[in-house]
Amino acid sequence: MSEETTPPPARKRRVVLGPQDAAAERIVVPEEAPEEEALGATLRPRSFDEYVGQLAVVDNLKIAIDAAKRRGESLEHVLFYGPPGLGKTTLATLIARDMGRSPRLTSGPTLDKPKDLVGILTSLATGDVLFIDEIHRLGGVVEEFLYPAMEDFRVDIVMDSGAYAKTYKIPVERFTLIGATTRAGMLSAPLRERFGLVYHLDYYSDDELQQIVKRSAGMLEIPIDTEGAATIARRSRGTPRIANRLLRRVRDYAEVRADGRITRDVADEALRREGVDARGLDRLDRAFLRTIADQYRGGPVGISAIAATLTEDTETLEDVVEPFLLKIGFVTRTASGRKVTPLAYEHLAMAMPPEFAAQQRLL
């Protein structure tokens, strides 16, 4: 009888998170988690009068919609581009509602075959609104089916092949396509040029976010004072979706550890526990800055070296961490790599290396 042996312990394997996984673990990313979709829909404005921010965009949209309604025509095709979480889907819904229609919602990644798009286009009625989120992720073949549909309101289908090939032109009703993208540079020129109305959505101010927080708190029946709303707004990274998420986290803390009312002190403590500081930076943001500031003496340093030091994926750092740090001026990109700015040293309460300080004086 052979002696029983104990198998060796399994080796631990480090799992590198992709951008979507990393975003799901962070509270201050603008991507919407699946469980937030239903709640986010209930907090969205029901009319342009309730919409906060993007004043120039909303005003121009109202004029275009009113003019189209007076002429009895469909609205021109609309393209929204800008960072995620700023209200592109909300604006598309409001446009459809103002035109007296219910929007047909889909996204670029789900339209992987031409028949998927053709089925949607041929089922549209006159004046309907089709919204395609992440339109930059449409496949090339699918995108080409959109060209005649947007311009001539028809779909060209080729049957058979070779000498027997025939093109059938199927008419579609006049509709309005609303596209949304976070990466306008990835849109092909032919597709981009077919949109009559193109608007860029920018980050919101603290005052606008404070209005959004107070409105959302009222809809969720959360007691909140002005200073509590302002505290949440300042840490929301200019993004309404993040503001609503932080509001829900502060509500949980207020109900369990306070009297249920959100004040400045309650919001400060709740967000401190979540690792969100006064500028809206979380632990990964600060680790990114400290790596450059401390280990690489302020930079420049390549993104691969930073990723290796943090044991993070480079795509995660480029897509999830860097954009906001670039926006607030804590990081700059140069031909030789990433560099932190004096603002980052000040925020981290770190002393600048002598050579970095001397370089800044020369600049």
mmCIF file of N, CA and C in Angstrom, residues 279-357:
data_model
loop_
_atom_site.group_PDB
_atom_site.id
_atom_site.type_symbol
_atom_site.label_atom_id
_atom_site.label_comp_id
_atom_site.label_asym_id
_atom_site.label_seq_id
_atom_site.Cartn_x
_atom_site.Cartn_y
_atom_site.Cartn_z
ATOM 1 N N ARG A 279 -10.436 66.577 -3.882
ATOM 2 C CA ARG A 279 -10.460 66.859 -5.319
ATOM 3 C C ARG A 279 -11.097 65.740 -6.128
ATOM 4 N N GLY A 280 -11.656 64.740 -5.439
ATOM 5 C CA GLY A 280 -12.298 63.639 -6.146
ATOM 6 C C GLY A 280 -11.350 62.522 -6.536
ATOM 7 N N LEU A 281 -10.114 62.544 -6.036
ATOM 8 C CA LEU A 281 -9.147 61.488 -6.339
ATOM 9 C C LEU A 281 -9.333 60.316 -5.380
ATOM 10 N N ASP A 282 -9.185 59.103 -5.912
ATOM 11 C CA ASP A 282 -9.259 57.923 -5.050
ATOM 12 C C ASP A 282 -7.865 57.334 -4.877
ATOM 13 N N ARG A 283 -7.801 56.151 -4.283
ATOM 14 C CA ARG A 283 -6.495 55.563 -3.920
ATOM 15 C C ARG A 283 -5.623 55.300 -5.147
ATOM 16 N N LEU A 284 -6.230 54.823 -6.232
ATOM 17 C CA LEU A 284 -5.440 54.526 -7.431
ATOM 18 C C LEU A 284 -4.916 55.805 -8.067
ATOM 19 N N ASP A 285 -5.725 56.871 -8.072
ATOM 20 C CA ASP A 285 -5.255 58.158 -8.590
ATOM 21 C C ASP A 285 -4.030 58.638 -7.816
ATOM 22 N N ARG A 286 -4.119 58.588 -6.486
ATOM 23 C CA ARG A 286 -3.013 59.076 -5.662
ATOM 24 C C ARG A 286 -1.779 58.182 -5.794
ATOM 25 N N ALA A 287 -1.995 56.877 -5.936
ATOM 26 C CA ALA A 287 -0.855 55.978 -6.125
ATOM 27 C C ALA A 287 -0.160 56.271 -7.447
ATOM 28 N N PHE A 288 -0.934 56.580 -8.473
ATOM 29 C CA PHE A 288 -0.377 56.939 -9.782
ATOM 30 C C PHE A 288 0.501 58.187 -9.661
ATOM 31 N N LEU A 289 -0.023 59.202 -8.964
ATOM 32 C CA LEU A 289 0.738 60.445 -8.809
ATOM 33 C C LEU A 289 1.989 60.231 -7.963
ATOM 34 N N ARG A 290 1.862 59.489 -6.866
ATOM 35 C CA ARG A 290 3.015 59.280 -5.985
ATOM 36 C C ARG A 290 4.113 58.478 -6.681
ATOM 37 N N THR A 291 3.725 57.553 -7.528
ATOM 38 C CA THR A 291 4.717 56.767 -8.254
ATOM 39 C C THR A 291 5.589 57.667 -9.116
ATOM 40 N N ILE A 292 4.957 58.581 -9.834
ATOM 41 C CA ILE A 292 5.735 59.495 -10.681
ATOM 42 C C ILE A 292 6.511 60.486 -9.823
ATOM 43 N N ALA A 293 5.853 61.031 -8.808
ATOM 44 C CA ALA A 293 6.473 62.084 -8.003
ATOM 45 C C ALA A 293 7.620 61.575 -7.155
ATOM 46 N N ASP A 294 7.472 60.386 -6.588
ATOM 47 C CA ASP A 294 8.459 59.881 -5.638
ATOM 48 C C ASP A 294 9.491 58.988 -6.317
ATOM 49 N N GLN A 295 9.004 57.889 -6.926
ATOM 50 C CA GLN A 295 9.942 56.906 -7.467
ATOM 51 C C GLN A 295 10.624 57.370 -8.744
ATOM 52 N N TYR A 296 9.958 58.237 -9.514
ATOM 53 C CA TYR A 296 10.556 58.687 -10.775
ATOM 54 C C TYR A 296 10.862 60.184 -10.756
ATOM 55 N N ARG A 297 10.955 60.756 -9.534
ATOM 56 C CA ARG A 297 11.420 62.127 -9.328
ATOM 57 C C ARG A 297 10.634 63.141 -10.158
ATOM 58 N N GLY A 298 9.340 62.895 -10.333
ATOM 59 C CA GLY A 298 8.488 63.839 -11.060
ATOM 60 C C GLY A 298 8.354 63.560 -12.536
ATOM 61 N N GLY A 299 9.138 62.616 -13.072
ATOM 62 C CA GLY A 299 9.054 62.284 -14.482
ATOM 63 C C GLY A 299 10.047 63.075 -15.316
ATOM 64 N N PRO A 300 10.050 62.849 -16.629
ATOM 65 C CA PRO A 300 9.092 62.022 -17.386
ATOM 66 C C PRO A 300 9.354 60.527 -17.235
ATOM 67 N N VAL A 301 8.276 59.750 -17.336
ATOM 68 C CA VAL A 301 8.371 58.298 -17.244
ATOM 69 C C VAL A 301 7.305 57.691 -18.141
ATOM 70 N N GLY A 302 7.621 56.572 -18.759
ATOM 71 C CA GLY A 302 6.682 55.907 -19.658
ATOM 72 C C GLY A 302 5.551 55.241 -18.901
ATOM 73 N N ILE A 303 4.419 55.100 -19.565
ATOM 74 C CA ILE A 303 3.244 54.511 -18.933
ATOM 75 C C ILE A 303 3.482 53.048 -18.587
ATOM 76 N N SER A 304 4.294 52.352 -19.362
ATOM 77 C CA SER A 304 4.580 50.945 -19.073
ATOM 78 C C SER A 304 5.340 50.797 -17.760
ATOM 79 N N ALA A 305 6.265 51.713 -17.504
ATOM 80 C CA ALA A 305 7.022 51.667 -16.251
ATOM 81 C C ALA A 305 6.109 51.945 -15.060
ATOM 82 N N ILE A 306 5.192 52.885 -15.209
ATOM 83 C CA ILE A 306 4.242 53.175 -14.121
ATOM 84 C C ILE A 306 3.361 51.959 -13.860
ATOM 85 N N ALA A 307 2.864 51.343 -14.946
ATOM 86 C CA ALA A 307 2.000 50.172 -14.798
ATOM 87 C C ALA A 307 2.727 49.030 -14.106
ATOM 88 N N ALA A 308 3.992 48.828 -14.454
ATOM 89 C CA ALA A 308 4.760 47.759 -13.823
ATOM 90 C C ALA A 308 4.969 48.039 -12.341
ATOM 91 N N THR A 309 5.206 49.279 -11.988
ATOM 92 C CA THR A 309 5.401 49.628 -10.582
ATOM 93 C C THR A 309 4.128 49.425 -9.773
ATOM 94 N N LEU A 310 2.989 49.782 -10.357
ATOM 95 C CA LEU A 310 1.707 49.666 -9.652
ATOM 96 C C LEU A 310 1.073 48.289 -9.808
ATOM 97 N N THR A 311 1.692 47.415 -10.629
ATOM 98 C CA THR A 311 1.121 46.111 -10.979
ATOM 99 C C THR A 311 -0.312 46.277 -11.493
ATOM 100 N N GLU A 312 -0.494 47.263 -12.367
ATOM 101 C CA GLU A 312 -1.771 47.513 -13.026
ATOM 102 C C GLU A 312 -1.589 47.363 -14.528
ATOM 103 N N ASP A 313 -2.706 47.260 -15.209
ATOM 104 C CA ASP A 313 -2.690 47.163 -16.658
ATOM 105 C C ASP A 313 -2.521 48.556 -17.262
ATOM 106 N N THR A 314 -1.689 48.682 -18.312
ATOM 107 C CA THR A 314 -1.463 49.995 -18.929
ATOM 108 C C THR A 314 -2.756 50.585 -19.479
ATOM 109 N N GLU A 315 -3.620 49.739 -20.037
ATOM 110 C CA GLU A 315 -4.887 50.232 -20.595
ATOM 111 C C GLU A 315 -5.775 50.806 -19.497
ATOM 112 N N THR A 316 -5.726 50.199 -18.319
ATOM 113 C CA THR A 316 -6.491 50.714 -17.188
ATOM 114 C C THR A 316 -6.024 52.111 -16.825
ATOM 115 N N LEU A 317 -4.711 52.312 -16.763
ATOM 116 C CA LEU A 317 -4.181 53.616 -16.395
ATOM 117 C C LEU A 317 -4.506 54.672 -17.446
ATOM 118 N N GLU A 318 -4.415 54.308 -18.724
ATOM 119 C CA GLU A 318 -4.658 55.266 -19.799
ATOM 120 C C GLU A 318 -6.132 55.632 -19.924
ATOM 121 N N ASP A 319 -7.031 54.658 -19.751
ATOM 122 C CA ASP A 319 -8.457 54.900 -19.984
ATOM 123 C C ASP A 319 -9.224 55.286 -18.736
ATOM 124 N N VAL A 320 -8.769 54.851 -17.557
ATOM 125 C CA VAL A 320 -9.546 55.037 -16.339
ATOM 126 C C VAL A 320 -8.930 56.084 -15.419
ATOM 127 N N VAL A 321 -7.608 56.140 -15.341
ATOM 128 C CA VAL A 321 -6.948 57.004 -14.352
ATOM 129 C C VAL A 321 -6.511 58.337 -14.955
ATOM 130 N N GLU A 322 -5.807 58.296 -16.055
ATOM 131 C CA GLU A 322 -5.169 59.504 -16.592
ATOM 132 C C GLU A 322 -6.103 60.641 -16.995
ATOM 133 N N PRO A 323 -7.251 60.375 -17.647
ATOM 134 C CA PRO A 323 -8.038 61.489 -18.194
ATOM 135 C C PRO A 323 -8.361 62.589 -17.181
ATOM 136 N N PHE A 324 -8.810 62.214 -15.982
ATOM 137 C CA PHE A 324 -9.173 63.240 -15.011
ATOM 138 C C PHE A 324 -7.935 63.960 -14.482
ATOM 139 N N LEU A 325 -6.837 63.247 -14.285
ATOM 140 C CA LEU A 325 -5.609 63.884 -13.795
ATOM 141 C C LEU A 325 -5.065 64.879 -14.821
ATOM 142 N N LEU A 326 -5.229 64.563 -16.101
ATOM 143 C CA LEU A 326 -4.838 65.514 -17.146
ATOM 144 C C LEU A 326 -5.755 66.729 -17.135
ATOM 145 N N LYS A 327 -7.047 66.494 -16.924
ATOM 146 C CA LYS A 327 -8.030 67.582 -16.952
ATOM 147 C C LYS A 327 -7.763 68.613 -15.863
ATOM 148 N N ILE A 328 -7.429 68.154 -14.648
ATOM 149 C CA ILE A 328 -7.242 69.089 -13.544
ATOM 150 C C ILE A 328 -5.803 69.585 -13.451
ATOM 151 N N GLY A 329 -4.954 69.174 -14.386
ATOM 152 C CA GLY A 329 -3.603 69.716 -14.446
ATOM 153 C C GLY A 329 -2.620 69.123 -13.475
ATOM 154 N N PHE A 330 -2.878 67.905 -12.988
ATOM 155 C CA PHE A 330 -1.938 67.243 -12.088
ATOM 156 C C PHE A 330 -0.879 66.451 -12.856
ATOM 157 N N VAL A 331 -1.171 66.108 -14.103
ATOM 158 C CA VAL A 331 -0.261 65.320 -14.930
ATOM 159 C C VAL A 331 -0.197 65.962 -16.311
ATOM 160 N N THR A 332 0.973 65.893 -16.926
ATOM 161 C CA THR A 332 1.125 66.323 -18.321
ATOM 162 C C THR A 332 1.757 65.189 -19.117
ATOM 163 N N ARG A 333 1.430 65.148 -20.391
ATOM 164 C CA ARG A 333 2.030 64.176 -21.299
ATOM 165 C C ARG A 333 3.069 64.876 -22.159
ATOM 166 N N THR A 334 4.245 64.288 -22.246
ATOM 167 C CA THR A 334 5.300 64.817 -23.105
ATOM 168 C C THR A 334 5.767 63.704 -24.038
ATOM 169 N N ALA A 335 6.614 64.073 -24.982
ATOM 170 C CA ALA A 335 7.121 63.079 -25.926
ATOM 171 C C ALA A 335 7.927 61.994 -25.220
ATOM 172 N N SER A 336 8.503 62.325 -24.081
ATOM 173 C CA SER A 336 9.340 61.358 -23.362
ATOM 174 C C SER A 336 8.604 60.650 -22.233
ATOM 175 N N GLY A 337 7.322 60.992 -21.986
ATOM 176 C CA GLY A 337 6.574 60.281 -20.961
ATOM 177 C C GLY A 337 5.693 61.200 -20.134
ATOM 178 N N ARG A 338 5.202 60.673 -19.003
ATOM 179 C CA ARG A 338 4.308 61.418 -18.120
ATOM 180 C C ARG A 338 5.095 62.168 -17.069
ATOM 181 N N LYS A 339 4.593 63.374 -16.738
ATOM 182 C CA LYS A 339 5.211 64.184 -15.698
ATOM 183 C C LYS A 339 4.114 64.712 -14.786
ATOM 184 N N VAL A 340 4.420 64.833 -13.492
ATOM 185 C CA VAL A 340 3.492 65.489 -12.579
ATOM 186 C C VAL A 340 3.801 66.978 -12.559
ATOM 187 N N THR A 341 2.859 67.764 -12.083
ATOM 188 C CA THR A 341 3.017 69.212 -12.014
ATOM 189 C C THR A 341 3.159 69.640 -10.549
ATOM 190 N N PRO A 342 3.560 70.887 -10.319
ATOM 191 C CA PRO A 342 3.615 71.368 -8.923
ATOM 192 C C PRO A 342 2.279 71.247 -8.202
ATOM 193 N N LEU A 343 1.167 71.319 -8.927
ATOM 194 C CA LEU A 343 -0.146 71.153 -8.297
ATOM 195 C C LEU A 343 -0.284 69.774 -7.657
ATOM 196 N N ALA A 344 0.269 68.763 -8.309
ATOM 197 C CA ALA A 344 0.197 67.408 -7.759
ATOM 198 C C ALA A 344 1.009 67.307 -6.468
ATOM 199 N N TYR A 345 2.219 67.888 -6.461
ATOM 200 C CA TYR A 345 3.034 67.876 -5.240
ATOM 201 C C TYR A 345 2.307 68.588 -4.106
ATOM 202 N N GLU A 346 1.669 69.707 -4.428
ATOM 203 C CA GLU A 346 0.949 70.455 -3.402
ATOM 204 C C GLU A 346 -0.219 69.646 -2.852
ATOM 205 N N HIS A 347 -0.962 68.968 -3.749
ATOM 206 C CA HIS A 347 -2.111 68.191 -3.301
ATOM 207 C C HIS A 347 -1.689 67.004 -2.435
ATOM 208 N N LEU A 348 -0.575 66.385 -2.783
ATOM 209 C CA LEU A 348 -0.088 65.229 -2.028
ATOM 210 C C LEU A 348 0.716 65.628 -0.790
ATOM 211 N N ALA A 349 0.915 66.939 -0.616
ATOM 212 C CA ALA A 349 1.715 67.442 0.514
ATOM 213 C C ALA A 349 3.110 66.846 0.496
ATOM 214 N N MET A 350 3.715 66.810 -0.699
ATOM 215 C CA MET A 350 5.061 66.266 -0.878
ATOM 216 C C MET A 350 6.007 67.383 -1.304
ATOM 217 N N ALA A 351 7.258 67.299 -0.864
ATOM 218 C CA ALA A 351 8.271 68.270 -1.266
ATOM 219 C C ALA A 351 8.791 67.904 -2.655
ATOM 220 N N MET A 352 8.965 68.903 -3.501
ATOM 221 C CA MET A 352 9.479 68.656 -4.848
ATOM 222 C C MET A 352 10.976 68.361 -4.783
ATOM 223 N N PRO A 353 11.448 67.382 -5.564
ATOM 224 C CA PRO A 353 12.897 67.142 -5.624
ATOM 225 C C PRO A 353 13.619 68.397 -6.102
ATOM 226 N N PRO A 354 14.857 68.630 -5.654
ATOM 227 C CA PRO A 354 15.575 69.861 -6.028
ATOM 228 C C PRO A 354 15.668 70.065 -7.537
ATOM 229 N N GLU A 355 15.966 68.976 -8.275
ATOM 230 C CA GLU A 355 16.108 69.143 -9.717
ATOM 231 C C GLU A 355 14.771 69.486 -10.373
ATOM 232 N N PHE A 356 13.663 68.946 -9.814
ATOM 233 C CA PHE A 356 12.336 69.251 -10.354
ATOM 234 C C PHE A 356 11.989 70.708 -10.081
ATOM 235 N N ALA A 357 12.269 71.168 -8.854
ATOM 236 C CA ALA A 357 11.992 72.560 -8.488
ATOM 237 C C ALA A 357 12.808 73.514 -9.340
#
